[in-house]
Amino acid sequence: MEIKKAKKLSGSLAIPGDKSISHRAVMFGSLAEGTTKITNFLEGADCLSTISCFRKMGINIENTEGEILVHGKGLHGLCAPSETLDVGNSGTTTRLISGILAGQDFVSELTGDASIQKRPMKRIMTPLSQMGADIISLNGNGCAPLKISGKKLHAIHYNSPVASAQVKSCVLLAGMYADGITRVTEPVLSRNHTEIMLNYFGANVTAEGTTASIKPDPSLYGREILVPGDISSAAYFIAAGLLVPNSEILLKNVGINPTRDGILRVCRDMGADITLLNETTEGEPTADLLIRSSALHGTTIEGAIIPTLIDELPMIAVMAAFAEGTTVIRDAQELRVKESDRIQVMTENLRKMGADIQETEDGMIIHGGKALHGAEIDPHLDHRVAMSFAVAGLLCEGTLSIKNGECVNISYPEFYSDLYSLAE
Ligand code: S3P
């Protein structure tokens, strides 16, 4: 994929559905009684992997353009899959489904692509084992493929060493099959879509500070779900609109849940002109975002804000390279175990463009404002790295080419056409 410098960005864009919320809607709809209708579902490869896994466990899921119907069979209605569940590239599918599988009365195996087979699964194997589940890494390396023999589970209070919504959600979902109230405390609050949506389906989840608790054996009922636009997908356009001179764009229907909105806070810290319009507050909050070109300056990003923008840090690293002054990113060691080692891959590729960037163990230090030039970018098949560099390509001199650019299909199949619909 080749990207050329843009003169300006203008117009408006409806941001595709949120990936985290789309996964959960299919999962919880499968465990509910009756039909769940999902509108604005994200048809990215990751969410399609979740659909395929639940179909293999006997759930009828209809997919007509833009709308998904999940015919749920209740909490105890899944069937043993006759083949290995393929999670593709999706960490969310792997970790959340493992919590559900741990409570079933059958044995299952799941695996995915080369990246997923390197991602750490001990973080879910540990709490699930404490609950009495039998979960093993078939290669003995703490990664997928995983074999899960479902059991009657015990309730625990799990103190998670990582702020991870995937770990928290895994334990809460297993908690539906436990013998008492299951609690998870995390060091810093991570995204809370599981808590919000499980309650909407009829479960009893309470949250206090960084502890979430769930009562076992809930009756879940099919619901209608309108998936808000994904702020993680909006992030590329927020950055492009701010950085490309003379731009003004409107991003419609973006989810602004406070556990996800760190990108807005950081952009404003950097001097961004962003206006929220048409805000809604019921369920998952949303707004239209009006973005105007702004002169950005460096900032420090650390501590409790990190989980609220964890997937946006590749884009923030690119923004920092084009901003004046120094940006320091700390406490983001989780970036090393995402779809790629995002600290290493961002540093390597930004350097190829001429950026002054230093890799640290838990982040990056970026001295911005240098003139950057086109380069051959290798995103290591990581969708978010590819999209971040596509934005860099709108700004630098010369052509920027992205190896395996189609990897954006994981979370945003229409990314390049949406980008070119705004760029001149
Ligand atoms: C996700 C949680 C985050 C995020 C991922 C989606 C989710 O991972 O990086 O893209 O849907 O729960 P962690 O919670 O493991 O940080």
XYZ file of N, CA and C in Angstrom, residues 208-384:
531
model
N -16.710 -1.137 41.937
C -16.337 -0.133 42.938
C -14.852 0.122 42.773
N -14.485 1.330 42.388
C -13.073 1.607 42.123
C -12.567 0.674 41.047
N -11.485 -0.044 41.355
C -10.925 -0.944 40.345
C -11.315 -2.395 40.605
N -12.396 -2.602 41.385
C -12.875 -3.968 41.626
C -14.242 -4.166 40.970
N -14.364 -5.244 40.203
C -15.658 -5.607 39.615
C -16.068 -6.955 40.192
N -17.370 -7.115 40.495
C -17.867 -8.359 41.090
C -19.060 -8.845 40.285
N -19.193 -10.179 40.208
C -20.338 -10.743 39.477
C -21.002 -11.848 40.298
N -22.347 -11.826 40.299
C -23.105 -12.914 40.944
C -23.218 -14.070 39.954
N -23.135 -15.307 40.446
C -23.151 -16.442 39.517
C -24.538 -16.729 38.940
N -24.522 -17.567 37.919
C -25.708 -18.154 37.299
C -26.788 -17.137 36.907
N -26.416 -16.068 36.218
C -27.437 -15.090 35.824
C -28.309 -15.632 34.691
N -29.516 -15.108 34.568
C -30.320 -15.381 33.366
C -30.125 -14.206 32.432
N -29.562 -14.494 31.281
C -29.315 -13.429 30.295
C -30.405 -13.504 29.227
N -30.872 -12.341 28.784
C -31.946 -12.285 27.789
C -31.489 -11.531 26.555
N -31.890 -12.024 25.379
C -31.519 -11.387 24.115
C -31.906 -9.913 24.110
N -31.072 -9.100 23.490
C -31.265 -7.643 23.510
C -30.991 -7.055 22.132
N -31.350 -5.777 21.974
C -30.952 -5.025 20.766
C -29.739 -4.186 21.128
N -28.713 -4.277 20.328
C -27.486 -3.526 20.621
C -27.092 -2.680 19.414
N -26.943 -1.385 19.665
C -26.430 -0.488 18.632
C -24.981 -0.196 19.000
N -24.055 -0.703 18.201
C -22.624 -0.578 18.536
C -22.136 0.828 18.160
N -21.573 1.563 19.110
C -21.044 2.896 18.762
C -19.782 2.778 17.910
N -19.413 3.858 17.234
C -18.172 3.885 16.460
C -16.974 3.691 17.382
N -15.932 3.069 16.841
C -14.765 2.686 17.651
C -13.800 3.871 17.785
N -13.614 4.347 19.005
C -12.700 5.494 19.204
C -11.272 5.112 18.801
N -10.947 3.821 18.866
C -9.602 3.390 18.452
C -9.436 3.531 16.938
N -10.528 3.358 16.180
C -10.481 3.580 14.728
C -10.541 5.065 14.423
N -11.332 5.797 15.227
C -11.424 7.252 15.040
C -10.057 7.910 15.244
N -9.218 7.291 16.091
C -7.936 7.900 16.470
C -7.073 8.260 15.256
N -7.118 7.427 14.201
C -6.276 7.704 13.021
C -6.742 8.984 12.328
N -8.062 9.191 12.323
C -8.613 10.381 11.663
C -8.483 11.602 12.553
N -8.561 11.388 13.863
C -8.318 12.509 14.784
C -6.907 13.033 14.528
N -5.944 12.115 14.498
C -4.544 12.520 14.302
C -4.350 13.167 12.941
N -4.931 12.558 11.902
C -4.754 13.106 10.547
C -5.372 14.494 10.452
N -6.570 14.658 11.009
C -7.259 15.956 10.958
C -6.485 17.034 11.704
N -5.866 16.658 12.806
C -5.099 17.640 13.584
C -3.804 18.016 12.869
N -3.160 17.021 12.252
C -1.800 17.241 11.752
C -1.745 17.792 10.325
N -2.670 17.363 9.457
C -2.622 17.856 8.070
C -3.154 19.297 8.077
N -2.376 20.257 7.561
C -2.786 21.669 7.635
C -4.125 21.931 6.932
N -4.822 22.960 7.355
C -6.070 23.428 6.725
C -7.198 22.395 6.731
N -7.199 21.485 7.708
C -8.211 20.430 7.740
C -9.331 20.761 8.702
N -10.519 20.274 8.353
C -11.644 20.297 9.290
C -12.503 19.088 8.945
N -12.652 18.152 9.890
C -13.439 16.942 9.611
C -14.375 16.654 10.776
N -15.473 15.957 10.446
C -16.440 15.571 11.474
C -16.492 14.047 11.522
N -16.196 13.487 12.689
C -16.222 12.026 12.872
C -17.492 11.710 13.657
N -18.383 10.936 13.025
C -19.726 10.779 13.599
C -19.847 9.542 14.465
N -20.612 9.700 15.562
C -21.053 8.561 16.368
C -19.881 7.774 16.961
N -18.988 8.482 17.661
C -17.802 7.834 18.238
C -18.060 7.524 19.720
N -17.744 6.314 20.148
C -17.862 5.946 21.563
C -16.861 6.742 22.394
N -17.347 7.367 23.471
C -16.433 8.172 24.313
C -16.504 7.710 25.767
N -16.709 6.408 25.971
C -16.645 5.834 27.318
C -15.361 6.332 28.013
N -15.476 6.840 29.257
C -14.285 7.405 29.932
C -13.146 6.402 30.137
N -13.433 5.089 30.047
C -12.328 4.126 30.143
C -11.623 3.948 28.790
N -12.080 4.707 27.775
C -11.485 4.604 26.429
C -11.042 5.950 25.867
N -11.296 7.054 26.581
C -11.173 8.358 25.918
C -9.829 9.055 26.156
N -8.834 8.305 26.617
C -7.524 8.913 26.884
C -6.944 9.627 25.678
N -7.247 9.135 24.479
C -6.723 9.793 23.264
C -7.199 11.244 23.186
N -8.443 11.497 23.593
C -8.956 12.883 23.518
C -8.225 13.757 24.529
N -8.013 13.177 25.717
C -7.328 13.964 26.762
C -5.890 14.284 26.356
N -5.200 13.302 25.788
C -3.805 13.541 25.382
C -3.742 14.543 24.230
N -4.644 14.398 23.260
C -4.627 15.351 22.137
C -4.828 16.766 22.657
N -5.768 16.931 23.593
C -6.008 18.287 24.119
C -4.782 18.799 24.862
N -4.130 17.906 25.622
C -2.869 18.260 26.291
C -1.811 18.728 25.309
N -1.867 18.174 24.102
C -0.866 18.515 23.082
C -1.266 19.765 22.298
N -2.428 20.324 22.624
C -2.854 21.571 21.981
C -3.919 21.398 20.912
N -4.637 20.265 20.921
C -5.592 19.965 19.845
C -6.885 20.756 19.977
N -7.460 21.071 18.806
C -8.771 21.719 18.721
C -9.793 20.620 18.386
N -10.468 20.097 19.435
C -11.469 19.038 19.244
C -12.748 19.488 19.935
N -13.860 19.455 19.215
C -15.150 19.825 19.816
C -16.075 18.619 19.788
N -16.734 18.340 20.929
C -17.699 17.243 21.000
C -19.088 17.790 20.706
N -19.804 17.142 19.773
C -21.161 17.572 19.414
C -22.115 16.395 19.597
N -23.394 16.704 19.758
C -24.441 15.661 19.815
C -24.119 14.544 20.807
N -23.695 14.904 21.999
C -23.327 13.872 22.987
C -24.548 13.080 23.450
N -24.377 11.754 23.599
C -25.412 10.917 24.217
C -24.807 10.299 25.470
N -25.637 9.991 26.458
C -25.080 9.517 27.730
C -25.647 8.172 28.172
N -26.671 7.676 27.487
C -27.281 6.422 27.944
C -26.454 5.216 27.489
N -26.214 4.260 28.386
C -25.405 3.088 28.037
C -23.986 3.523 27.739
N -23.488 3.134 26.562
C -22.152 3.571 26.143
C -22.272 4.989 25.581
N -21.613 5.993 26.205
C -21.732 7.365 25.709
C -21.084 7.546 24.334
N -21.666 8.439 23.531
C -21.117 8.703 22.189
C -21.124 10.209 21.908
N -20.408 10.613 20.892
C -20.442 12.010 20.431
C -19.930 12.056 18.991
N -20.242 13.158 18.298
C -19.573 13.462 17.030
C -18.356 14.311 17.386
N -17.254 14.070 16.729
C -16.026 14.812 17.039
C -15.675 15.733 15.870
N -15.595 17.024 16.175
C -15.183 17.998 15.154
C -13.693 18.273 15.369
N -12.916 17.962 14.337
C -11.456 18.045 14.444
C -10.941 19.126 13.506
N -10.148 20.041 14.034
C -9.554 21.088 13.177
C -8.037 21.053 13.323
N -7.309 21.320 12.247
C -5.829 21.320 12.290
C -5.343 22.168 13.448
N -4.318 21.676 14.117
C -3.805 22.378 15.302
C -2.290 22.251 15.344
N -1.641 23.243 15.966
C -0.190 23.144 16.186
C 0.006 22.330 17.464
N 0.595 21.150 17.350
C 0.712 20.267 18.511
C 2.100 20.361 19.143
N 2.128 20.154 20.465
C 3.410 20.117 21.167
C 3.499 18.847 22.015
N 4.688 18.510 22.444
C 4.936 17.269 23.176
C 4.274 17.236 24.546
N 4.185 16.026 25.129
C 3.573 15.858 26.447
C 4.150 14.599 27.099
N 3.728 14.358 28.356
C 4.118 13.114 29.030
C 2.868 12.282 29.265
N 2.951 10.994 28.935
C 1.791 10.098 29.048
C 2.210 8.932 29.935
N 1.563 8.793 31.094
C 2.002 7.779 32.063
C 0.869 7.496 33.046
N 1.002 6.397 33.794
C 0.105 6.113 34.915
C -1.280 5.675 34.484
N -2.296 6.157 35.224
C -3.664 5.633 35.091
C -4.296 5.885 33.725
N -3.752 6.836 32.955
C -4.356 7.102 31.637
C -4.007 5.992 30.625
N -2.928 5.257 30.897
C -2.412 4.297 29.891
C -3.473 3.295 29.411
N -4.204 2.583 30.319
C -5.180 1.626 29.787
C -6.301 2.282 28.976
N -6.542 3.576 29.170
C -7.628 4.251 28.443
C -7.232 4.647 27.022
N -5.947 4.442 26.679
C -5.496 4.753 25.314
C -4.489 3.732 24.819
N -4.542 2.518 25.426
C -3.482 1.539 25.134
C -3.365 1.244 23.636
N -4.501 1.134 22.927
C -4.437 0.797 21.500
C -4.103 2.009 20.627
N -4.144 3.206 21.227
C -3.882 4.420 20.455
C -2.414 4.842 20.537
N -1.609 4.149 21.335
C -0.225 4.605 21.523
C 0.609 4.567 20.232
N 0.398 3.605 19.323
C 1.142 3.708 18.056
C 0.823 5.017 17.318
N -0.469 5.386 17.294
C -0.854 6.639 16.618
C -0.281 7.841 17.361
N -0.296 7.771 18.694
C 0.239 8.880 19.495
C 1.748 9.027 19.243
N 2.444 7.918 19.059
C 3.891 7.993 18.785
C 4.137 8.746 17.475
N 3.306 8.475 16.462
C 3.451 9.196 15.184
C 3.126 10.675 15.378
N 2.038 10.959 16.106
C 1.686 12.370 16.356
C 2.841 13.091 17.040
N 3.453 12.401 18.008
C 4.546 13.008 18.778
C 5.725 13.336 17.858
N 5.950 12.475 16.845
C 7.068 12.718 15.924
C 6.831 13.977 15.089
N 5.555 14.330 14.866
C 5.233 15.531 14.072
C 4.974 16.751 14.957
N 4.885 16.548 16.282
C 4.633 17.670 17.196
C 5.959 18.335 17.559
N 5.889 19.576 18.038
C 7.108 20.266 18.479
C 7.472 19.793 19.887
N 8.749 19.574 20.139
C 9.186 19.251 21.503
C 9.145 17.752 21.787
N 9.319 17.435 23.079
C 9.539 16.032 23.467
C 8.276 15.414 24.059
N 8.004 14.178 23.659
C 6.919 13.397 24.257
C 7.532 12.177 24.931
N 7.118 11.942 26.180
C 7.590 10.768 26.914
C 6.390 9.862 27.173
N 6.516 8.586 26.800
C 5.474 7.583 27.081
C 6.077 6.567 28.045
N 5.437 6.403 29.218
C 5.922 5.459 30.243
C 4.793 4.544 30.677
N 5.126 3.517 31.449
C 4.137 2.596 32.051
C 3.342 1.840 30.986
N 3.909 1.691 29.801
C 3.168 1.082 28.697
C 3.830 -0.227 28.249
N 4.384 -0.978 29.218
C 5.068 -2.231 28.859
C 4.126 -3.230 28.184
N 2.786 -3.072 28.401
C 1.803 -3.949 27.741
C 1.913 -3.889 26.216
N 2.440 -2.756 25.705
C 2.593 -2.625 24.252
C 3.484 -3.702 23.663
N 4.349 -4.257 24.491
C 5.289 -5.274 23.982
C 4.609 -6.615 23.705
N 3.386 -6.806 24.264
C 2.705 -8.104 24.075
C 1.369 -7.941 23.351
N 1.296 -6.935 22.481
C 0.108 -6.781 21.631
C 0.320 -7.577 20.330
N -0.422 -7.238 19.268
C -0.331 -7.998 18.017
C 1.110 -8.051 17.513
N 1.906 -7.009 17.846
C 3.363 -7.059 17.655
C 3.960 -6.396 18.891
N 5.295 -6.386 18.996
C 5.941 -5.594 20.050
C 5.894 -4.148 19.559
N 4.857 -3.436 19.978
C 4.584 -2.117 19.386
C 5.633 -1.073 19.766
N 6.373 -1.265 20.842
C 7.435 -0.307 21.191
C 8.564 -0.466 20.171
N 8.942 -1.717 19.949
C 10.050 -1.982 19.032
C 9.671 -1.651 17.582
N 8.485 -2.051 17.171
C 8.087 -1.883 15.768
C 7.853 -0.404 15.440
N 7.279 0.348 16.374
C 7.101 1.793 16.126
C 8.452 2.502 16.068
N 9.356 2.130 16.984
C 10.673 2.784 17.015
C 11.431 2.508 15.715
N 11.472 1.233 15.343
C 12.198 0.832 14.128
C 11.680 1.594 12.896
N 10.364 1.669 12.741
C 9.807 2.268 11.524
C 9.848 3.800 11.550
N 9.622 4.400 12.719
C 9.708 5.871 12.773
C 11.137 6.330 12.487
N 12.110 5.541 12.960
C 13.518 5.873 12.680
C 13.807 5.839 11.187
N 13.210 4.847 10.487
C 13.409 4.766 9.026
C 12.955 6.048 8.342
N 11.970 6.746 8.946
C 11.448 7.993 8.351
C 12.269 9.212 8.763
N 13.270 8.998 9.640
C 14.113 10.114 10.077
C 13.742 10.679 11.434
N 12.865 9.997 12.177
C 12.444 10.530 13.485
C 13.521 10.303 14.541
N 13.520 11.187 15.545
C 14.434 11.062 16.685
C 13.637 10.387 17.801
N 13.785 9.080 17.930
C 12.972 8.308 18.879
C 13.845 7.295 19.602
N 13.569 7.171 20.881
C 14.356 6.250 21.708
C 13.389 5.265 22.357
N 13.755 3.984 22.286
C 12.923 2.937 22.868
C 13.307 2.775 24.341
N 12.336 2.696 25.242
C 12.634 2.367 26.633
C 11.901 1.072 26.951
N 12.187 0.521 28.135
C 11.566 -0.756 28.452
C 10.031 -0.662 28.447
N 9.488 0.435 28.953
C 8.028 0.546 29.075
C 7.457 1.705 28.266
N 8.147 2.114 27.216
C 7.600 3.195 26.408
C 8.566 3.724 25.381
N 8.429 4.999 25.068
C 9.264 5.647 24.039
C 9.501 7.101 24.430
N 10.633 7.645 24.000
C 10.883 9.085 24.148
C 11.069 9.623 22.729
N 10.239 10.593 22.371
C 10.219 11.073 20.992
C 10.503 12.576 20.984
N 11.574 12.968 20.287
C 11.876 14.391 20.112
C 11.290 14.790 18.762
N 10.159 15.475 18.803
C 9.380 15.733 17.591
C 9.877 16.922 16.787
N 9.181 17.124 15.657
C 9.408 18.333 14.865
C 10.477 18.198 13.795
N 11.117 17.027 13.659
C 12.098 16.842 12.563
C 11.313 16.632 11.253
N 11.915 17.024 10.123
C 11.249 16.780 8.834
C 11.351 15.287 8.522
N 10.229 14.614 8.338
C 10.267 13.169 8.086
C 10.059 12.889 6.603
N 10.638 11.783 6.149
C 10.540 11.418 4.729
C 9.910 10.037 4.571
N 9.421 9.745 3.379
C 8.809 8.447 3.093
C 9.806 7.313 3.311
N 9.289 6.119 3.521
C 10.152 4.953 3.745
C 9.325 3.701 3.479
N 10.002 2.555 3.485
C 9.272 1.287 3.381
C 9.004 0.801 4.781
N 7.740 0.814 5.157
C 7.348 0.493 6.526
C 6.963 -0.982 6.618
N 7.493 -1.669 7.620
C 7.064 -3.048 7.873
C 6.288 -3.077 9.196
N 4.965 -3.168 9.134
C 4.175 -3.130 10.376
C 4.121 -4.485 11.099
N 4.869 -5.456 10.616
C 4.867 -6.790 11.228
C 3.439 -7.333 11.337
N 2.646 -7.099 10.300
C 1.259 -7.584 10.212
C 0.366 -7.048 11.324
N 0.761 -5.928 11.915
C -0.015 -5.356 13.019
C -0.902 -4.234 12.458
N -2.226 -4.452 12.506
C -3.179 -3.515 11.909
C -3.012 -2.091 12.420
N -2.793 -1.925 13.736
C -2.745 -0.561 14.280
C -1.443 0.147 13.879
